Phi, psi and omega in degrees: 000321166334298200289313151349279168337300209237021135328274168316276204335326180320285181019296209296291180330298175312311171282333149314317179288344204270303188313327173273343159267303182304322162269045155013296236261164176253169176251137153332318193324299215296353199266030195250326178273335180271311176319313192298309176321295193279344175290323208270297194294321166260347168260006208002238178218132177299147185237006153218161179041048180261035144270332186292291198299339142311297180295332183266341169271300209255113187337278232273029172251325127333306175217104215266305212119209172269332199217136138282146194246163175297141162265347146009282207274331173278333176260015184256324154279334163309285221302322182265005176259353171346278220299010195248329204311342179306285180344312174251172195242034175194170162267340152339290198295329210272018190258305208282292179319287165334303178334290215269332158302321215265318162303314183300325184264003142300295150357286189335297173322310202279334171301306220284324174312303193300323203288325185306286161025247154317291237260327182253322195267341197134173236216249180355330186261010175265300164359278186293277176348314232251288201292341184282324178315295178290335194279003184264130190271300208295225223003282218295322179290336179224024192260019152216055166237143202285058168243153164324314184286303190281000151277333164289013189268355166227046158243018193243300196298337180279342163285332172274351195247009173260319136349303174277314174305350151283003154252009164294136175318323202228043178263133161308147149353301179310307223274327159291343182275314185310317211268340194258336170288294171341304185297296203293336191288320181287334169303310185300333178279338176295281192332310171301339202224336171243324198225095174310343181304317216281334194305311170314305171290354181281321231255324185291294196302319165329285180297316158298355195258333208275330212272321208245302224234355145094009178317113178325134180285306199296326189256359168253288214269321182274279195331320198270281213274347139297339177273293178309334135252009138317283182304322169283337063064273207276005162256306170304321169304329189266310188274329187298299198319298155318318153299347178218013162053036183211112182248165324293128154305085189261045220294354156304304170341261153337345175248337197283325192274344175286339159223040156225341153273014173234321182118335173321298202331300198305359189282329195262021187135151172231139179216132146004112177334302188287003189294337156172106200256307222242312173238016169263325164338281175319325193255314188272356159275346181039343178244117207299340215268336193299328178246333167292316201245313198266011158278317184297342198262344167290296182312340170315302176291163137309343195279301199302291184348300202289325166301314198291335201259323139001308166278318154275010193247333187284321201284337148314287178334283171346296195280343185279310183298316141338319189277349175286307190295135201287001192230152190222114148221169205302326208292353176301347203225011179332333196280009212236319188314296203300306211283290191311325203293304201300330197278306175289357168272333159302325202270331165297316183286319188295320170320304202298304191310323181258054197253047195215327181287317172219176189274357162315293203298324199273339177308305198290321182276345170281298184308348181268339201251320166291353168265344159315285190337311199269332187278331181298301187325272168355271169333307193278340141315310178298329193284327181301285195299327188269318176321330173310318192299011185204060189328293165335321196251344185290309202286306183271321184299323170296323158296348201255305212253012175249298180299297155303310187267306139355279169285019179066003204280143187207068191275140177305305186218156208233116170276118188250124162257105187257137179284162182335290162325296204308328201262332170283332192198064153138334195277120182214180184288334177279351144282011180258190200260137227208008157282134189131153176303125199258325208249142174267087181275297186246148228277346204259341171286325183355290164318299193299287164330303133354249181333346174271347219262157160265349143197132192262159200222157204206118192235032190306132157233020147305113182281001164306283181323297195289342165269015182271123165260017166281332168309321171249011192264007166259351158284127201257316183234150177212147186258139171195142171272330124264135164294291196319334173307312179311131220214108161146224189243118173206142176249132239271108142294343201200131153251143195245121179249176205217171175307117219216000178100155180262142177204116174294108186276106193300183149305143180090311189281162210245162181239159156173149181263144165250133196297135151254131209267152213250133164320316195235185175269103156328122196284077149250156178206164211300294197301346183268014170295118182279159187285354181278341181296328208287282143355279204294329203249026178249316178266337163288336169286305135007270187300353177274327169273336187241335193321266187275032206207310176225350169246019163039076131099006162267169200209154150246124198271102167275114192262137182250115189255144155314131202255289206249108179261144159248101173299106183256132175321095187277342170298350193279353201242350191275000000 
């Protein structure tokens, strides 16, 4: 059963690994930590002139944001993928590897979570876990992307799983209070140093632990949140203050209060109390049955119950209080998903164990093992559809490895510009072409060092600057989502198409996405198809095969609109 057992658990790693080689490319969310990630490894940190060698190296000293976020979680990953970096043979890959460490220590997590699981609901309730688990597209889809939130996603789960874990049989007194500090220092050390949000699920876990379970103030509760905001303290605070040349340095501190106490948050949205109970839930649990029927058939027994609400009642708590602050997305509350997934895998295993008793129970154990199914369909649809999204990573792997190499092009030195979109969805430092002296030491070389590189890159956002047309007569290529912005003679070599919206198609109606026709004769050819052509002309086959053979002529059209132009300077040929 062992060998069984960690079978499923594979699931998890294995899927996470599949959605990050289908999707690569990055989001703005992500770029403050993948920019940091690439800063740290190829010019790495100054032990002198370190305003200097920051400002002339490192993105976020160009583009800090609104709020500075901790480097913490980019130099704790820096650190472990160092030793692998010999191995590849770009930074691309070496994007996909930071990527692919930060999923794998999640994966870790959320397994070490199911075994607690397994070890308190049952060996079956690990199971079920394992399969609900891995069939969930957000967790899996974003447990190796460089946001703040997965990296507090795996000190939430080890915290959650020290929770459970003090109620295996065959822990002592010592060993549940040990087990119960262990849980609160890492909410309070997550909290303190990626998510301020977490302060809350700390205060909920708290109370609830003071309210059920008799926990010592002195020998639980001040210990586990001093150390954890100590410790948490002086490591952000030690490392940020240095990296962002600004003491003392808190940077939660500084985003909680710019946007819940000044009120920013609400500039990016306003959402409804209930948004999310009634739609951030659902789509990160993804499977209906999981929350209609196997969270309630855990609260039915007695063996379940007192465990299952241990979990649900602080973590619920978490999200209803939450739900008072006016701006809302789901990844605020992401942490909760694993807790809810362990609480409906208890409640599939007490169905599953009795489907041999009525035809309710067999009824019900068929419908749970046909809604995995449907949730794995799902997911990899969302990953197909989402993997579209990100026109930006599309836009530079073509230029560098179409444009440049394909044609021949052979510029001493090739000036590239990316726009907003570009930069927004996918375009990160580790995809730009790195031949050439890359770390700037000293400040008086600078020009010259420049000039060797063979491409320089310009993410300018003045709009002053951008109405200049000496601003653009120095660019040999620009990614731009509209052209007409560009100001001089350039000509469209390459379109990049994107995600475009879903459209249910009837019988009788033609599917098509619209096509945009190119100033020149386009460099294209059969090798230069991006994974978004690839995707498209993947789902166009589909429908030649499932359309009309089993849906008598109905379809869902994923339509792809233009994103992205690459633009070439024509004046450069004059």
């Amino acid at each position: 059963m062992a060998g069984i057992e960690w079978a499923f658990y594979a699931l998890i790693p294995t899927f996470i690994l599949l959605h990050l080689w289908v999707s690569p490319y990055t989001k703005v969310e992500e770029s403050f930590n993948i920019q940091a990630i690439h800063d740290i490894l190829i010019h790495g940190i100054p032990n002198e002139n370190a305003d200097q060698f920051l400002t002339a190296n490192y993105d976020h000293m160009s583009f800090p944001g609104s709020v500075p976020r901790t480097f913490v979680g980019a130099l704790i990953l820096g650190g472990l993928s160092r030793p692998f970096v010999w191995l590849l043979n770009s930074p691309a890959q070496l994007q996909f590897l930071v990527r692919a460490i930060l999923g794998l220590l999640n994966a870790a997590a959320l397994v070490a979570f199911g075994r607690s699981i397994a070890r308190v609901f049952g060996k079956s309730a690990g199971i079920w876990y394992a399969l609900f688990q891995a069939s969930q597209f957000h967790v899996i889809y974003y447990a190796s992307r460089t946001l703040p939130n997965m990296f507090a996603f795996i000190f939430t789960n080890i915290a959650l799983q020290g929770l459970l874990n003090a109620h295996a049989a065959s822990f002592d007194g010592k060993s549940i209070a040990r087990s119960y500090r262990l849980s609160l220092y890492l909410l309070t050390f997550a909290g303190v140093v990626f998510r301020s949000e977490l302060a809350i699920l700390v205060a909920t876990v708290t109370l609830y632990l003071l309210a059920t379970r008799s926990i010592s103030i002195v020998g639980v509760i001040i210990p586990a949140g001093l150390a954890g905001a100590v410790i948490g303290l002086i490591t952000t605070v030690s490392v940020d203050s240095f990296l962002w040349q600004t003491t003392p340095l808190w940077p939660e501190w500084t985003a909680f209060y710019y946007n819940t106490i000044q009120g920013h948050s609400a500039d990016w949205g306003v959402s409804p109390w209930y948004f999310y109970f009634v739609n951030a839930l659902p789509r990160l649990m993804i499977n209906p049955l999981t929350y209609l029927f196997c969270i309630p058939a855990a609260l039915l027994p007695a063996a379940t119950r007192a465990r299952s609400l241990d979990l649900l009642v602080p973590t619920l708590t978490f999200v209803g209080l939450f739900s008072f602050l006016p701006h809302k997305e789901w990844r605020f509350i992401i942490y909760i998903v694993p807790a809810l997934t362990g609480v409906a895998a208890a409640g599939a295993s007490w169905i599953w164990t009795r489907r041999g008793k009525t035809w309710l129970y067999a009824a019900l154990s068929l419908a749970l093992i046909g809604s995995v199914l449907v949730s794995f369909v799902a997911s990899i649809a969302l990953l197909a559809i989402s993997s579209l999204n990100y026109p930006g990573g599309e836009a530079i792997h073509y230029l560098h490895n179409n444009i440049d190499t394909a044609y021949g092009v052979h510029w001493d030195h090739t000036n590239v510009y990316f726009d907003n979109l570009a930069c927004q969805t996918g375009v990160t430092r580790f995809l730009e072409n790195h031949e050439g002296p890359q770390t700037i030491v000293d400040v008086l070389e600078a020009q010259d060092l420049l000039s060797k590189r063979k491409w320089t890159y310009d993410k300018t956002e003045d709009p002053g600057a951008l109405l200049d047309p000496m601003f653009w007569s120095k660019f040999h290529y620009v990614l731009a989502e509209n052209p007409a912005k560009i100001i001089g003679a350039w000509s469209t070599v390459h379109v990049v198409y994107g995600f475009g919206g879903i459209r249910v198609l009837k019988p009788g109606e033609e599917s098509g996405s619209p096509v945009e026709p190119l100033n020149v004769v386009a460099r294209t050819s059969v090798a230069d198809e991006t994974w978004t052509t690839k995707v498209a002309q993947l789902w166009h086959t589909a429908e030649k095969l499932v359309r009309y053979r089993l849906l008598r002529g109905w379809w869902v059209e994923v339509r792809m609109e233009p994103k992205i132009r690459i633009l070439e300077n024509q004046a450069l040929y004059s």
